[in-house]
Amino acid sequence: AQSVTQPDIHITVSEGASLELRCNYSYGATPYLFWYVQSPGQGLQLLLKYFSGDTLVQGIKGFEAEFKRSQSSFNLRKPSVHWSDAAEYFCAVGDASNTGKLIFGQGTTLQVKP
Amino acid sequence: ETGVTQSPTHLIKTRGQQVTLRCSSQSGHNTVSWYQQALGQGPQFIFQYYREEENGRGNFPPRFSGLQFPNYSSELNVNALELDDSALYLCASSPTSGATDTQYFGPGTRLTVL
């Protein structure tokens, strides 16, 4: 069965420090992978997505993610975190069936220390 | 361009009651997907509507039902509410039902069942 695991439930980093959020997936074929961010009281905003091609993808707000097939991972990175990045981050795999439904991980809450 | 909107923002119901949640899709989008996000969890796929027809369903009982209208707006109906139905309900619209189409999320409706 398809699944997504985000091993870190909560992460705290200092403002200006680098960030890496981990995501592992289980999927039988080439996955469609997404990272979304959710701020309190808000819906989900797409940060970036990977379908094929270059395994390093750039997203909005200075985020990037690297697809590693051998490790079944799609980790999200940012070189320098800003206080406004504090939010919940979700990794998702898109079902390649007709619906393209998204299967989400449990999420990682990012706290940014001043 | 208007994004995805949902109404109401918050709702409180009691066990056994019925509820209807509404979603207006983004302009030009003909597909709406609904997700349930329990507290501390990632969103879970309920079902998808494509051109007014149900196009796929997740692991939810039949008391969860939906509609899509000719203008592609959508409703989610839940009958015989249970305490576990308390969650944030997210609607997402996409240009088509394909797996590579980005899903754009609304802010959600917070349902509390007492």
Tab-separated table of C-alpha atoms in Angstrom:
chain	number	residue	atom	x	y	z
A	1	ALA	CA	0.000	0.000	0.000
A	2	GLN	CA	1.093	3.508	-0.689
A	3	SER	CA	2.244	5.450	2.346
A	4	VAL	CA	4.265	8.459	3.423
A	5	THR	CA	6.319	8.709	6.597
A	6	GLN	CA	7.598	11.898	8.132
A	7	PRO	CA	9.836	10.687	10.948
A	8	ASP	CA	10.075	14.016	12.753
A	9	ILE	CA	6.865	15.193	14.383
A	10	HIS	CA	8.378	18.407	15.710
A	11	ILE	CA	11.569	20.283	14.800
A	12	THR	CA	12.998	23.464	16.312
A	13	VAL	CA	15.660	25.512	14.520
A	14	SER	CA	17.162	28.923	15.117
A	15	GLU	CA	16.402	31.712	12.704
A	16	GLY	CA	19.076	31.794	10.014
A	17	ALA	CA	20.002	28.141	10.474
A	18	SER	CA	19.558	25.545	7.744
A	19	LEU	CA	16.604	23.181	7.689
A	20	GLU	CA	15.981	19.664	6.455
A	21	LEU	CA	12.629	17.928	6.839
A	22	ARG	CA	12.575	14.228	6.116
A	23	CYS	CA	10.063	12.320	4.041
A	24	ASN	CA	10.030	8.650	3.077
A	25	TYR	CA	7.459	7.100	0.794
A	26	SER	CA	6.283	3.669	-0.194
A	27	TYR	CA	4.980	3.456	-3.726
A	28	GLY	CA	5.186	0.785	-6.384
A	29	ALA	CA	5.887	2.943	-9.400
A	30	THR	CA	7.533	6.281	-10.093
A	31	PRO	CA	5.969	8.541	-7.497
A	32	TYR	CA	4.527	11.980	-7.889
A	33	LEU	CA	5.777	13.836	-4.803
A	34	PHE	CA	4.673	17.044	-3.162
A	35	TRP	CA	5.482	19.253	-0.204
A	36	TYR	CA	2.752	21.445	1.241
A	37	VAL	CA	2.870	23.970	4.087
A	38	GLN	CA	-0.006	24.770	6.436
A	39	SER	CA	-0.005	27.845	8.641
A	40	PRO	CA	-2.388	28.005	11.615
A	41	GLY	CA	-5.963	28.513	10.480
A	42	GLN	CA	-5.005	28.235	6.836
A	43	GLY	CA	-5.343	25.668	4.103
A	44	LEU	CA	-2.436	23.891	2.457
A	45	GLN	CA	-0.096	25.773	0.145
A	46	LEU	CA	2.041	23.920	-2.387
A	47	LEU	CA	5.773	24.491	-1.913
A	48	LEU	CA	7.072	22.260	-4.691
A	49	LYS	CA	6.433	19.060	-6.612
A	50	TYR	CA	8.358	16.340	-8.398
A	51	PHE	CA	7.060	14.301	-11.292
A	52	SER	CA	10.153	13.395	-13.318
A	53	GLY	CA	13.445	14.743	-14.600
A	54	ASP	CA	15.936	16.629	-12.459
A	55	THR	CA	15.848	15.116	-8.975
A	56	LEU	CA	16.532	18.455	-7.300
A	57	VAL	CA	13.461	20.644	-7.488
A	58	GLN	CA	13.129	24.269	-6.532
A	59	GLY	CA	10.023	25.658	-4.916
A	60	ILE	CA	8.622	28.836	-3.521
A	61	LYS	CA	9.929	30.718	-0.492
A	62	GLY	CA	13.480	29.457	-1.052
A	63	PHE	CA	12.690	25.784	-0.463
A	64	GLU	CA	14.121	22.889	-2.429
A	65	ALA	CA	13.728	19.120	-2.280
A	66	GLU	CA	15.740	16.201	-3.573
A	67	PHE	CA	14.219	12.964	-4.834
A	68	LYS	CA	16.355	9.913	-4.040
A	69	ARG	CA	14.846	6.773	-5.506
A	70	SER	CA	17.382	4.451	-3.844
A	71	GLN	CA	16.368	5.757	-0.421
A	72	SER	CA	12.661	6.294	-1.215
A	73	SER	CA	13.090	9.797	0.128
A	74	PHE	CA	12.051	13.309	-0.795
A	75	ASN	CA	13.576	15.587	1.834
A	76	LEU	CA	12.787	19.289	1.991
A	77	ARG	CA	15.589	21.793	2.585
A	78	LYS	CA	16.099	25.489	3.121
A	79	PRO	CA	19.525	27.090	3.597
A	80	SER	CA	18.398	29.822	5.991
A	81	VAL	CA	15.153	29.708	7.924
A	82	HIS	CA	13.063	32.809	8.606
A	83	TRP	CA	10.681	33.229	11.553
A	84	SER	CA	7.786	33.271	9.083
A	85	ASP	CA	8.614	29.678	8.076
A	86	ALA	CA	7.159	28.397	11.349
A	87	ALA	CA	4.267	26.178	10.253
A	88	GLU	CA	3.320	22.559	9.658
A	89	TYR	CA	4.837	20.825	6.669
A	90	PHE	CA	3.302	17.889	4.854
A	91	CYS	CA	4.874	15.532	2.377
A	92	ALA	CA	2.486	13.761	0.014
A	93	VAL	CA	2.585	11.202	-2.757
A	94	GLY	CA	0.114	11.467	-5.601
A	95	ASP	CA	-1.774	8.374	-6.612
A	96	ALA	CA	-1.158	7.754	-10.309
A	97	SER	CA	-4.694	6.387	-10.671
A	98	ASN	CA	-7.393	8.408	-12.295
A	99	THR	CA	-8.077	10.552	-9.240
A	100	GLY	CA	-4.566	11.642	-8.478
A	101	LYS	CA	-5.552	11.627	-4.819
A	102	LEU	CA	-2.879	12.774	-2.413
A	103	ILE	CA	-1.616	10.496	0.355
A	104	PHE	CA	-0.163	12.620	3.123
A	105	GLY	CA	2.331	12.017	5.854
A	106	GLN	CA	1.544	12.927	9.434
A	107	GLY	CA	3.268	16.269	9.133
A	108	THR	CA	6.235	17.984	10.784
A	109	THR	CA	5.727	21.054	12.945
A	110	LEU	CA	8.521	23.577	12.535
A	111	GLN	CA	9.264	26.004	15.326
A	112	VAL	CA	11.751	28.834	14.695
A	113	LYS	CA	13.700	30.307	17.595
A	114	PRO	CA	14.724	33.972	17.386
B	1	GLU	CA	-8.302	35.112	-9.885
B	2	THR	CA	-10.359	33.864	-6.938
B	3	GLY	CA	-8.931	30.929	-5.057
B	4	VAL	CA	-10.762	28.041	-3.452
B	5	THR	CA	-13.288	29.159	-0.864
B	6	GLN	CA	-15.134	27.111	1.748
B	7	SER	CA	-18.100	27.777	3.988
B	8	PRO	CA	-18.780	27.882	6.803
B	9	THR	CA	-15.479	28.478	8.579
B	10	HIS	CA	-16.544	26.763	11.772
B	11	LEU	CA	-19.480	24.556	12.661
B	12	ILE	CA	-20.659	22.864	15.844
B	13	LYS	CA	-23.075	19.931	15.660
B	14	THR	CA	-24.264	17.189	17.974
B	15	ARG	CA	-24.049	13.443	17.456
B	16	GLY	CA	-26.614	12.070	15.047
B	17	GLN	CA	-27.140	15.344	13.206
B	18	GLN	CA	-26.408	15.969	9.552
B	19	VAL	CA	-24.083	18.614	8.109
B	20	THR	CA	-23.403	20.154	4.701
B	21	LEU	CA	-20.109	21.807	3.857
B	22	ARG	CA	-19.592	23.917	0.736
B	23	CYS	CA	-16.684	24.572	-1.576
B	24	SER	CA	-16.231	26.911	-4.519
B	25	SER	CA	-13.509	25.789	-6.868
B	26	GLN	CA	-10.933	28.011	-8.454
B	27	SER	CA	-11.886	29.532	-11.783
B	28	GLY	CA	-11.223	27.143	-14.671
B	29	HIS	CA	-11.030	24.048	-12.462
B	30	ASN	CA	-13.469	21.169	-13.050
B	31	THR	CA	-12.290	18.798	-10.320
B	32	VAL	CA	-12.881	18.983	-6.583
B	33	SER	CA	-11.403	16.683	-3.961
B	34	TRP	CA	-12.371	16.531	-0.299
B	35	TYR	CA	-10.063	15.631	2.570
B	36	GLN	CA	-10.557	15.119	6.296
B	37	GLN	CA	-7.780	16.292	8.606
B	38	ALA	CA	-8.074	15.104	12.185
B	39	LEU	CA	-6.125	16.971	14.842
B	40	GLY	CA	-2.420	16.226	14.607
B	41	GLN	CA	-2.799	14.159	11.455
B	42	GLY	CA	-2.269	14.621	7.754
B	43	PRO	CA	-5.301	15.039	5.498
B	44	GLN	CA	-7.074	11.883	4.340
B	45	PHE	CA	-8.787	11.612	0.981
B	46	ILE	CA	-12.582	11.312	1.171
B	47	PHE	CA	-13.629	11.490	-2.474
B	48	GLN	CA	-13.240	13.410	-5.714
B	49	TYR	CA	-15.728	14.876	-8.149
B	50	TYR	CA	-14.907	15.408	-11.796
B	51	ARG	CA	-17.453	17.078	-14.061
B	52	GLU	CA	-20.287	16.391	-11.629
B	53	GLU	CA	-19.529	12.664	-11.215
B	54	GLU	CA	-17.824	10.922	-8.310
B	55	ASN	CA	-14.408	9.962	-9.632
B	56	GLY	CA	-12.904	8.042	-6.748
B	57	ARG	CA	-13.447	7.438	-3.072
B	58	GLY	CA	-11.270	6.856	-0.053
B	59	ASN	CA	-11.959	4.632	2.920
B	60	PHE	CA	-14.974	6.509	4.272
B	61	PRO	CA	-18.462	5.101	4.984
B	62	PRO	CA	-21.476	5.875	2.770
B	63	ARG	CA	-22.788	8.443	5.242
B	64	PHE	CA	-20.146	10.705	3.680
B	65	SER	CA	-21.597	11.833	0.367
B	66	GLY	CA	-21.110	14.678	-2.037
B	67	LEU	CA	-22.301	16.619	-4.998
B	68	GLN	CA	-20.750	18.719	-7.689
B	69	PHE	CA	-22.744	21.370	-9.508
B	70	PRO	CA	-22.563	22.590	-13.119
B	71	ASN	CA	-20.398	25.527	-12.013
B	72	TYR	CA	-18.052	22.912	-10.431
B	73	SER	CA	-18.689	24.028	-6.876
B	74	SER	CA	-19.198	21.135	-4.505
B	75	GLU	CA	-20.874	20.008	-1.296
B	76	LEU	CA	-19.832	17.443	1.271
B	77	ASN	CA	-22.669	15.929	3.292
B	78	VAL	CA	-22.190	13.876	6.413
B	79	ASN	CA	-25.148	12.063	7.964
B	80	ALA	CA	-25.489	10.590	11.437
B	81	LEU	CA	-22.536	12.530	12.795
B	82	GLU	CA	-20.170	10.769	15.185
B	83	LEU	CA	-17.707	12.276	17.638
B	84	ASP	CA	-14.812	11.065	15.465
B	85	ASP	CA	-16.083	13.194	12.596
B	86	SER	CA	-14.691	16.238	14.413
B	87	ALA	CA	-11.961	17.479	12.085
B	88	LEU	CA	-10.885	20.108	9.592
B	89	TYR	CA	-12.478	19.415	6.221
B	90	LEU	CA	-10.437	20.597	3.288
B	91	CYS	CA	-11.554	21.063	-0.259
B	92	ALA	CA	-9.094	21.178	-3.137
B	93	SER	CA	-9.704	22.043	-6.759
B	94	SER	CA	-7.580	21.174	-9.781
B	95	PRO	CA	-7.770	21.870	-13.519
B	96	THR	CA	-8.557	18.209	-14.263
B	97	SER	CA	-8.503	14.907	-12.405
B	98	GLY	CA	-5.022	13.935	-13.537
B	99	ALA	CA	-2.343	12.858	-11.091
B	100	THR	CA	0.008	15.586	-12.265
B	101	ASP	CA	-2.470	18.401	-11.743
B	102	THR	CA	-1.728	20.531	-8.717
B	103	GLN	CA	-4.499	20.557	-6.138
B	104	TYR	CA	-5.216	23.998	-4.691
B	105	PHE	CA	-6.634	23.908	-1.194
B	106	GLY	CA	-9.183	26.092	0.503
B	107	PRO	CA	-8.849	27.249	4.125
B	108	GLY	CA	-11.080	24.459	5.408
B	109	THR	CA	-14.154	24.090	7.583
B	110	ARG	CA	-13.596	23.186	11.228
B	111	LEU	CA	-16.346	20.787	12.326
B	112	THR	CA	-16.859	20.014	15.989
B	113	VAL	CA	-19.237	17.224	16.962
B	114	LEU	CA	-20.432	17.212	20.582
